[in-house]
Short mmCIF file of N, CA, C and O and ligand atoms in Angstrom, two decimals:
data_model
loop_
_atom_site.label_atom_id
_atom_site.label_comp_id
_atom_site.label_asym_id
_atom_site.label_seq_id
_atom_site.Cartn_x
_atom_site.Cartn_y
_atom_site.Cartn_z
N MET A 89 203.83 145.43 -8.12
CA MET A 89 204.85 146.39 -7.69
C MET A 89 204.15 147.69 -7.28
O MET A 89 203.46 148.31 -8.08
N SER A 90 204.30 148.10 -6.02
CA SER A 90 203.52 149.23 -5.52
C SER A 90 204.23 150.56 -5.70
O SER A 90 203.58 151.60 -5.72
N CYS A 91 205.54 150.55 -5.85
CA CYS A 91 206.28 151.81 -5.93
C CYS A 91 206.16 152.40 -7.34
O CYS A 91 206.53 151.74 -8.32
N ILE A 92 205.67 153.63 -7.43
CA ILE A 92 205.45 154.24 -8.75
C ILE A 92 206.76 154.41 -9.51
O ILE A 92 206.80 154.21 -10.73
N PHE A 93 207.85 154.74 -8.82
CA PHE A 93 209.12 154.92 -9.54
C PHE A 93 209.67 153.57 -10.00
O PHE A 93 210.25 153.48 -11.09
N CYS A 94 209.49 152.52 -9.21
CA CYS A 94 209.88 151.18 -9.68
C CYS A 94 209.07 150.78 -10.90
O CYS A 94 209.59 150.15 -11.83
N ARG A 95 207.80 151.18 -10.94
CA ARG A 95 206.97 150.86 -12.12
C ARG A 95 207.47 151.61 -13.34
O ARG A 95 207.50 151.06 -14.45
N ILE A 96 207.84 152.88 -13.17
CA ILE A 96 208.40 153.65 -14.29
C ILE A 96 209.69 152.99 -14.77
O ILE A 96 209.90 152.81 -15.98
N ILE A 97 210.56 152.60 -13.84
CA ILE A 97 211.83 151.95 -14.19
C ILE A 97 211.58 150.66 -14.98
O ILE A 97 212.28 150.36 -15.95
N ALA A 98 210.55 149.92 -14.57
CA ALA A 98 210.23 148.65 -15.23
C ALA A 98 209.48 148.85 -16.54
O ALA A 98 209.15 147.86 -17.22
N GLY A 99 209.17 150.09 -16.89
CA GLY A 99 208.42 150.35 -18.11
C GLY A 99 206.94 150.06 -17.98
O GLY A 99 206.22 149.99 -18.98
N GLN A 100 206.48 149.93 -16.73
CA GLN A 100 205.06 149.61 -16.51
C GLN A 100 204.21 150.85 -16.27
O GLN A 100 203.00 150.75 -16.11
N ALA A 101 204.85 152.00 -16.18
CA ALA A 101 204.13 153.28 -16.06
C ALA A 101 204.86 154.27 -16.95
O ALA A 101 206.08 154.22 -17.09
N PRO A 102 204.11 155.20 -17.57
CA PRO A 102 204.74 156.13 -18.52
C PRO A 102 205.52 157.23 -17.81
O PRO A 102 205.19 157.60 -16.67
N ALA A 103 206.53 157.74 -18.48
CA ALA A 103 207.27 158.90 -17.99
C ALA A 103 208.05 159.47 -19.16
O ALA A 103 208.37 158.75 -20.12
N GLU A 104 208.33 160.77 -19.08
CA GLU A 104 209.17 161.42 -20.09
C GLU A 104 210.62 161.27 -19.67
O GLU A 104 211.18 162.10 -18.94
N VAL A 105 211.24 160.18 -20.12
CA VAL A 105 212.59 159.83 -19.68
C VAL A 105 213.62 160.63 -20.47
O VAL A 105 213.59 160.66 -21.70
N LEU A 106 214.51 161.31 -19.76
CA LEU A 106 215.56 162.12 -20.39
C LEU A 106 216.90 161.40 -20.41
O LEU A 106 217.77 161.73 -21.22
N TYR A 107 217.08 160.47 -19.49
CA TYR A 107 218.39 159.81 -19.36
C TYR A 107 218.19 158.48 -18.66
O TYR A 107 217.34 158.36 -17.77
N ARG A 108 219.02 157.50 -19.05
CA ARG A 108 218.98 156.22 -18.36
C ARG A 108 220.34 155.56 -18.50
O ARG A 108 220.96 155.58 -19.57
N ASP A 109 220.84 154.95 -17.44
CA ASP A 109 222.00 154.06 -17.53
C ASP A 109 221.74 152.89 -16.60
O ASP A 109 220.60 152.68 -16.15
N ASP A 110 222.77 152.09 -16.32
CA ASP A 110 222.54 150.86 -15.55
C ASP A 110 222.20 151.13 -14.09
O ASP A 110 221.68 150.25 -13.40
N ARG A 111 222.47 152.34 -13.60
CA ARG A 111 222.22 152.64 -12.19
C ARG A 111 221.18 153.72 -11.94
O ARG A 111 220.73 153.92 -10.82
N THR A 112 220.84 154.45 -13.01
CA THR A 112 220.09 155.69 -12.85
C THR A 112 219.06 155.89 -13.95
O THR A 112 219.29 155.50 -15.09
N ILE A 113 217.97 156.53 -13.60
CA ILE A 113 217.02 157.01 -14.60
C ILE A 113 216.66 158.45 -14.24
O ILE A 113 216.67 158.80 -13.04
N ALA A 114 216.39 159.26 -15.24
CA ALA A 114 215.95 160.64 -14.99
C ALA A 114 214.75 160.91 -15.88
O ALA A 114 214.77 160.60 -17.08
N PHE A 115 213.70 161.46 -15.29
CA PHE A 115 212.48 161.76 -16.05
C PHE A 115 211.86 163.03 -15.50
O PHE A 115 212.14 163.46 -14.38
N ARG A 116 211.02 163.67 -16.31
CA ARG A 116 210.39 164.92 -15.90
C ARG A 116 209.33 164.67 -14.85
O ARG A 116 208.58 163.69 -14.91
N ASP A 117 209.29 165.57 -13.86
CA ASP A 117 208.27 165.49 -12.81
C ASP A 117 206.89 165.71 -13.44
O ASP A 117 206.71 166.58 -14.28
N ILE A 118 205.93 164.93 -12.98
CA ILE A 118 204.57 165.01 -13.54
C ILE A 118 203.87 166.31 -13.15
O ILE A 118 202.98 166.78 -13.86
N HIS A 119 204.27 166.91 -12.03
CA HIS A 119 203.70 168.19 -11.57
C HIS A 119 204.85 169.18 -11.37
O HIS A 119 205.23 169.45 -10.21
N PRO A 120 205.40 169.71 -12.46
CA PRO A 120 206.59 170.57 -12.32
C PRO A 120 206.29 171.84 -11.52
O PRO A 120 205.24 172.45 -11.69
N VAL A 121 207.22 172.21 -10.65
CA VAL A 121 207.11 173.45 -9.88
C VAL A 121 208.11 174.49 -10.38
O VAL A 121 208.23 175.55 -9.77
N ALA A 122 208.79 174.18 -11.47
CA ALA A 122 209.72 175.12 -12.10
C ALA A 122 209.76 174.75 -13.58
O ALA A 122 209.40 173.62 -13.96
N PRO A 123 210.21 175.69 -14.45
CA PRO A 123 210.26 175.37 -15.89
C PRO A 123 211.08 174.11 -16.19
O PRO A 123 210.74 173.37 -17.12
N VAL A 124 212.14 173.88 -15.44
CA VAL A 124 212.87 172.61 -15.52
C VAL A 124 212.66 171.90 -14.19
O VAL A 124 212.99 172.45 -13.12
N HIS A 125 212.07 170.72 -14.23
CA HIS A 125 211.86 169.93 -13.01
C HIS A 125 212.02 168.46 -13.38
O HIS A 125 211.11 167.84 -13.95
N VAL A 126 213.20 167.96 -13.10
CA VAL A 126 213.56 166.59 -13.47
C VAL A 126 213.86 165.81 -12.19
O VAL A 126 214.44 166.36 -11.24
N LEU A 127 213.46 164.55 -12.17
CA LEU A 127 213.76 163.66 -11.05
C LEU A 127 214.87 162.71 -11.46
O LEU A 127 214.80 162.09 -12.53
N ILE A 128 215.89 162.62 -10.62
CA ILE A 128 217.03 161.73 -10.86
C ILE A 128 216.93 160.62 -9.83
O ILE A 128 216.95 160.89 -8.62
N VAL A 129 216.81 159.39 -10.32
CA VAL A 129 216.33 158.29 -9.49
C VAL A 129 217.27 157.09 -9.64
O VAL A 129 217.56 156.68 -10.77
N PRO A 130 217.73 156.51 -8.54
CA PRO A 130 218.50 155.27 -8.68
C PRO A 130 217.59 154.12 -9.14
O PRO A 130 216.43 154.05 -8.72
N ILE A 131 218.12 153.24 -9.98
CA ILE A 131 217.36 152.06 -10.42
C ILE A 131 217.03 151.19 -9.21
O ILE A 131 215.92 150.65 -9.09
N GLN A 132 218.01 151.05 -8.31
CA GLN A 132 217.79 150.27 -7.10
C GLN A 132 216.84 151.03 -6.17
O GLN A 132 216.98 152.24 -5.99
N HIS A 133 215.88 150.32 -5.60
CA HIS A 133 214.92 150.97 -4.71
C HIS A 133 215.53 151.20 -3.33
O HIS A 133 215.90 150.24 -2.64
N PHE A 134 215.60 152.46 -2.93
CA PHE A 134 215.88 152.86 -1.54
C PHE A 134 214.67 153.67 -1.10
O PHE A 134 214.22 154.57 -1.83
N ASP A 135 214.16 153.40 0.09
CA ASP A 135 212.97 154.13 0.55
C ASP A 135 213.24 155.63 0.63
O ASP A 135 212.36 156.44 0.34
N SER A 136 214.44 155.99 1.05
CA SER A 136 214.79 157.40 1.19
C SER A 136 216.30 157.48 1.37
O SER A 136 217.00 156.45 1.39
N LEU A 137 216.78 158.70 1.57
CA LEU A 137 218.22 158.87 1.85
C LEU A 137 218.60 158.12 3.13
O LEU A 137 219.75 157.69 3.27
N ASN A 138 217.65 157.93 4.02
CA ASN A 138 217.92 157.21 5.27
C ASN A 138 218.38 155.77 5.02
O ASN A 138 218.98 155.16 5.90
N SER A 139 218.06 155.22 3.86
CA SER A 139 218.41 153.83 3.56
C SER A 139 219.75 153.70 2.86
O SER A 139 220.17 152.59 2.54
N LEU A 140 220.41 154.82 2.59
CA LEU A 140 221.69 154.79 1.89
C LEU A 140 222.82 154.54 2.89
O LEU A 140 222.84 155.14 3.97
N SER A 141 223.77 153.66 2.54
CA SER A 141 224.86 153.37 3.47
C SER A 141 226.21 153.61 2.79
O SER A 141 226.26 154.02 1.62
N GLU A 142 227.27 153.33 3.51
CA GLU A 142 228.62 153.60 3.00
C GLU A 142 228.86 152.85 1.68
O GLU A 142 229.55 153.36 0.80
N GLU A 143 228.29 151.66 1.53
CA GLU A 143 228.51 150.90 0.29
C GLU A 143 227.88 151.61 -0.91
O GLU A 143 228.17 151.25 -2.06
N ASP A 144 227.02 152.54 -0.66
CA ASP A 144 226.31 153.22 -1.74
C ASP A 144 226.93 154.57 -2.11
O ASP A 144 226.34 155.34 -2.86
N GLU A 145 228.13 154.83 -1.59
CA GLU A 145 228.73 156.14 -1.83
C GLU A 145 228.99 156.40 -3.31
O GLU A 145 228.78 157.52 -3.80
N ALA A 146 229.40 155.37 -4.05
CA ALA A 146 229.66 155.57 -5.49
C ALA A 146 228.35 155.90 -6.21
O ALA A 146 228.32 156.78 -7.08
N LEU A 147 227.29 155.22 -5.84
CA LEU A 147 225.99 155.50 -6.45
C LEU A 147 225.55 156.94 -6.12
O LEU A 147 225.07 157.66 -7.00
N ALA A 148 225.73 157.33 -4.86
CA ALA A 148 225.32 158.68 -4.46
C ALA A 148 226.08 159.72 -5.27
O ALA A 148 225.49 160.71 -5.75
N GLY A 149 227.37 159.51 -5.46
CA GLY A 149 228.16 160.42 -6.28
C GLY A 149 227.72 160.41 -7.73
O GLY A 149 227.66 161.45 -8.39
N HIS A 150 227.38 159.23 -8.23
CA HIS A 150 226.93 159.11 -9.61
C HIS A 150 225.65 159.92 -9.84
O HIS A 150 225.50 160.59 -10.87
N LEU A 151 224.75 159.88 -8.87
CA LEU A 151 223.50 160.65 -9.01
C LEU A 151 223.81 162.14 -9.16
O LEU A 151 223.17 162.84 -9.96
N LEU A 152 224.80 162.63 -8.43
CA LEU A 152 225.18 164.04 -8.53
C LEU A 152 225.79 164.35 -9.89
O LEU A 152 225.51 165.40 -10.49
N VAL A 153 226.63 163.45 -10.38
CA VAL A 153 227.26 163.69 -11.69
C VAL A 153 226.21 163.68 -12.80
O VAL A 153 226.24 164.49 -13.72
N VAL A 154 225.24 162.75 -12.70
CA VAL A 154 224.15 162.72 -13.68
C VAL A 154 223.37 164.03 -13.62
O VAL A 154 223.01 164.62 -14.66
N ALA A 155 223.12 164.52 -12.40
CA ALA A 155 222.39 165.78 -12.26
C ALA A 155 223.15 166.92 -12.91
O ALA A 155 222.58 167.74 -13.64
N ARG A 156 224.44 166.97 -12.69
CA ARG A 156 225.27 168.04 -13.28
C ARG A 156 225.24 167.97 -14.80
O ARG A 156 225.10 168.99 -15.48
N ARG A 157 225.34 166.75 -15.35
CA ARG A 157 225.30 166.60 -16.82
C ARG A 157 223.95 167.02 -17.39
O ARG A 157 223.86 167.68 -18.43
N LEU A 158 222.87 166.63 -16.71
CA LEU A 158 221.53 167.01 -17.17
C LEU A 158 221.36 168.53 -17.14
O LEU A 158 220.78 169.11 -18.04
N ALA A 159 221.89 169.16 -16.08
CA ALA A 159 221.81 170.63 -15.99
C ALA A 159 222.48 171.26 -17.20
O ALA A 159 221.96 172.22 -17.79
N GLU A 160 223.62 170.71 -17.62
CA GLU A 160 224.31 171.24 -18.80
C GLU A 160 223.48 171.00 -20.05
O GLU A 160 223.27 171.91 -20.86
N GLU A 161 222.97 169.77 -20.22
CA GLU A 161 222.21 169.43 -21.42
C GLU A 161 220.92 170.25 -21.51
O GLU A 161 220.46 170.58 -22.61
N LEU A 162 220.34 170.57 -20.38
CA LEU A 162 219.09 171.34 -20.37
C LEU A 162 219.34 172.84 -20.42
O LEU A 162 218.40 173.63 -20.43
N GLY A 163 220.60 173.22 -20.45
CA GLY A 163 220.96 174.62 -20.66
C GLY A 163 220.83 175.51 -19.44
O GLY A 163 220.68 176.72 -19.56
N VAL A 164 220.90 174.92 -18.24
CA VAL A 164 220.72 175.72 -17.03
C VAL A 164 221.95 175.72 -16.13
O VAL A 164 221.91 176.30 -15.04
N ALA A 165 223.03 175.08 -16.60
CA ALA A 165 224.20 174.96 -15.72
C ALA A 165 224.74 176.33 -15.35
O ALA A 165 225.12 176.57 -14.19
N ARG A 166 224.76 177.25 -16.31
CA ARG A 166 225.33 178.58 -16.03
C ARG A 166 224.34 179.47 -15.31
O ARG A 166 224.71 180.20 -14.38
N SER A 167 223.08 179.43 -15.70
CA SER A 167 222.08 180.29 -15.06
C SER A 167 221.81 179.85 -13.63
O SER A 167 221.51 180.68 -12.76
N GLY A 168 221.89 178.55 -13.39
CA GLY A 168 221.77 178.06 -12.02
C GLY A 168 220.62 177.08 -11.85
O GLY A 168 219.66 177.07 -12.62
N TYR A 169 220.76 176.27 -10.85
CA TYR A 169 219.75 175.23 -10.59
C TYR A 169 219.85 174.82 -9.13
O TYR A 169 220.78 175.21 -8.41
N ARG A 170 218.88 174.07 -8.70
CA ARG A 170 218.84 173.58 -7.32
C ARG A 170 218.58 172.09 -7.32
O ARG A 170 217.72 171.60 -8.05
N LEU A 171 219.31 171.38 -6.47
CA LEU A 171 219.08 169.95 -6.25
C LEU A 171 218.46 169.79 -4.87
O LEU A 171 218.96 170.37 -3.89
N VAL A 172 217.40 169.00 -4.80
CA VAL A 172 216.67 168.82 -3.54
C VAL A 172 216.45 167.33 -3.31
O VAL A 172 216.09 166.60 -4.23
N ILE A 173 216.69 166.90 -2.07
CA ILE A 173 216.32 165.54 -1.67
C ILE A 173 215.41 165.67 -0.45
O ILE A 173 215.87 165.95 0.66
N ASN A 174 214.12 165.51 -0.65
CA ASN A 174 213.18 165.51 0.47
C ASN A 174 213.26 164.16 1.17
O ASN A 174 213.25 163.12 0.52
N THR A 175 213.36 164.20 2.48
CA THR A 175 213.53 162.95 3.24
C THR A 175 212.53 162.90 4.39
O THR A 175 212.54 163.77 5.27
N GLY A 176 211.65 161.89 4.34
CA GLY A 176 210.66 161.71 5.40
C GLY A 176 209.50 162.69 5.27
O GLY A 176 209.56 163.64 4.48
N SER A 177 208.46 162.45 6.05
CA SER A 177 207.24 163.24 5.87
C SER A 177 207.47 164.72 6.18
O SER A 177 207.01 165.59 5.44
N GLU A 178 208.20 165.04 7.24
CA GLU A 178 208.42 166.46 7.55
C GLU A 178 209.42 167.08 6.58
O GLU A 178 209.47 168.31 6.46
N GLY A 179 210.18 166.26 5.88
CA GLY A 179 211.05 166.75 4.82
C GLY A 179 210.32 166.96 3.51
O GLY A 179 210.92 167.39 2.53
N GLY A 180 209.04 166.62 3.48
CA GLY A 180 208.24 166.83 2.29
C GLY A 180 208.25 165.67 1.31
O GLY A 180 207.78 165.80 0.18
N GLN A 181 208.78 164.53 1.73
CA GLN A 181 208.84 163.38 0.82
C GLN A 181 207.46 162.77 0.66
O GLN A 181 206.76 162.53 1.65
N THR A 182 207.08 162.54 -0.59
CA THR A 182 205.77 161.92 -0.86
C THR A 182 205.90 160.61 -1.62
O THR A 182 205.00 159.78 -1.58
N VAL A 183 207.00 160.44 -2.36
CA VAL A 183 207.27 159.17 -3.05
C VAL A 183 208.46 158.54 -2.35
O VAL A 183 209.56 159.12 -2.33
N PHE A 184 208.26 157.34 -1.79
CA PHE A 184 209.29 156.74 -0.95
C PHE A 184 210.18 155.80 -1.74
O PHE A 184 210.31 154.61 -1.45
N HIS A 185 210.77 156.39 -2.79
CA HIS A 185 211.86 155.81 -3.57
C HIS A 185 212.82 156.99 -3.77
O HIS A 185 212.44 157.99 -4.38
N LEU A 186 214.02 156.85 -3.22
CA LEU A 186 215.00 157.94 -3.24
C LEU A 186 215.06 158.64 -4.60
O LEU A 186 215.11 157.98 -5.63
N HIS A 187 215.09 159.96 -4.58
CA HIS A 187 215.22 160.74 -5.81
C HIS A 187 215.74 162.13 -5.51
O HIS A 187 215.52 162.68 -4.43
N LEU A 188 216.43 162.69 -6.49
CA LEU A 188 216.86 164.09 -6.45
C LEU A 188 215.94 164.88 -7.36
O LEU A 188 215.65 164.45 -8.47
N HIS A 189 215.52 166.05 -6.90
CA HIS A 189 214.83 167.00 -7.78
C HIS A 189 215.88 167.93 -8.38
O HIS A 189 216.69 168.51 -7.63
N LEU A 190 215.86 168.09 -9.69
CA LEU A 190 216.65 169.12 -10.37
C LEU A 190 215.67 170.21 -10.78
O LEU A 190 214.77 169.98 -11.60
N LEU A 191 215.83 171.38 -10.16
CA LEU A 191 214.89 172.50 -10.37
C LEU A 191 215.65 173.67 -10.97
O LEU A 191 216.73 174.03 -10.48
N ALA A 192 215.07 174.27 -12.01
CA ALA A 192 215.74 175.40 -12.65
C ALA A 192 214.74 176.15 -13.52
O ALA A 192 213.61 175.70 -13.72
N GLY A 193 215.20 177.31 -14.01
CA GLY A 193 214.40 178.09 -14.94
C GLY A 193 213.66 179.23 -14.29
O GLY A 193 212.93 179.97 -14.96
N ARG A 194 213.79 179.38 -13.00
CA ARG A 194 213.25 180.54 -12.29
C ARG A 194 214.10 180.75 -11.05
O ARG A 194 214.84 179.85 -10.63
N ARG A 195 213.99 181.94 -10.48
CA ARG A 195 214.77 182.21 -9.27
C ARG A 195 214.17 181.43 -8.10
O ARG A 195 212.97 181.45 -7.87
N MET A 196 215.03 180.73 -7.38
CA MET A 196 214.54 179.91 -6.27
C MET A 196 214.51 180.77 -5.00
O MET A 196 215.40 181.58 -4.77
N PRO A 197 213.51 180.56 -4.15
CA PRO A 197 213.48 181.26 -2.88
C PRO A 197 214.55 180.71 -1.94
O PRO A 197 215.19 179.69 -2.25
N PHE A 198 214.69 181.32 -0.80
CA PHE A 198 215.59 180.82 0.23
C PHE A 198 215.31 179.34 0.47
O PHE A 198 214.17 178.90 0.52
N ALA A 199 216.38 178.55 0.64
CA ALA A 199 216.26 177.09 0.68
C ALA A 199 215.33 176.60 1.78
O ALA A 199 214.75 175.53 1.66
N GLY A 200 215.18 177.35 2.85
CA GLY A 200 214.35 176.87 3.95
C GLY A 200 212.87 177.14 3.78
O GLY A 200 212.05 176.71 4.60
N ASP A 201 212.48 177.84 2.69
CA ASP A 201 211.05 178.18 2.49
C ASP A 201 210.24 176.96 2.06
O ASP A 201 210.78 176.03 1.50
P1 5GP B 145 208.86 164.12 -3.16
O1 5GP B 145 207.68 164.92 -2.67
O2 5GP B 145 208.77 162.69 -2.70
O3 5GP B 145 210.18 164.74 -2.89
O4 5GP B 145 208.76 164.14 -4.73
C1 5GP B 145 207.95 163.26 -5.45
C2 5GP B 145 207.75 163.89 -6.80
O5 5GP B 145 207.32 162.88 -7.68
C3 5GP B 145 206.69 164.98 -6.82
O6 5GP B 145 207.28 166.19 -7.28
C4 5GP B 145 205.63 164.45 -7.78
O7 5GP B 145 205.08 165.45 -8.59
C5 5GP B 145 206.39 163.42 -8.58
N1 5GP B 145 205.60 162.30 -9.04
C6 5GP B 145 204.71 161.59 -8.32
N2 5GP B 145 204.16 160.61 -9.08
C7 5GP B 145 204.75 160.72 -10.30
C8 5GP B 145 204.59 159.99 -11.52
O8 5GP B 145 203.82 159.05 -11.63
N3 5GP B 145 205.35 160.38 -12.58
C9 5GP B 145 206.23 161.43 -12.49
N4 5GP B 145 206.92 161.73 -13.59
N5 5GP B 145 206.40 162.15 -11.36
C10 5GP B 145 205.67 161.79 -10.29
ZN1 ZN B 146 210.82 151.99 -5.96
#
C-alpha cells in the first residue's frame, strides 16, 4: 500500500489518532504549522477533492461535522480555527489522499497567503 494515509488507517504506520469512526479518522499532523494541527481524513481513499462526487455529499458533510466537534474538544471552537483543503500541486497538496487541515492556536494570516 503506497498511500501513507491508507497505511495509517490500516494501522501499518503510526499516528497520534484523536478520533475514528467508520468513515473518518483524525490524527495530528507530523509537521504542525500551528499549535493545533489535525488532519481529518476519510477512510475511503480519494486522491483529492477532485475525486469527490454527488454520491459523496454525506461523507463531505460528515468530515465538516467531525472537524467542528474536534475544534470543540480541543478547546478552539470559540477562539477560532481554520479548515483547509489543499487540492492539486498548485493548491499545495502533497499527500494525495483527501484530507482537511484543522488549524488553530495562533492568528491565521489572510487566506490567500
Ligand atoms: P497537504 O500538503 O497534502 O495538504 O498536507 C499533507 C500533510 O500531511 C502535511 O501537513 C504533512 O505534514 C502531513 N503528513 C505527511 N506525512 C505524514 C505522516 O506520515 N503522518 C502524519 N501524521 N502527517 C503526515
Ligand atoms: Zn489513501
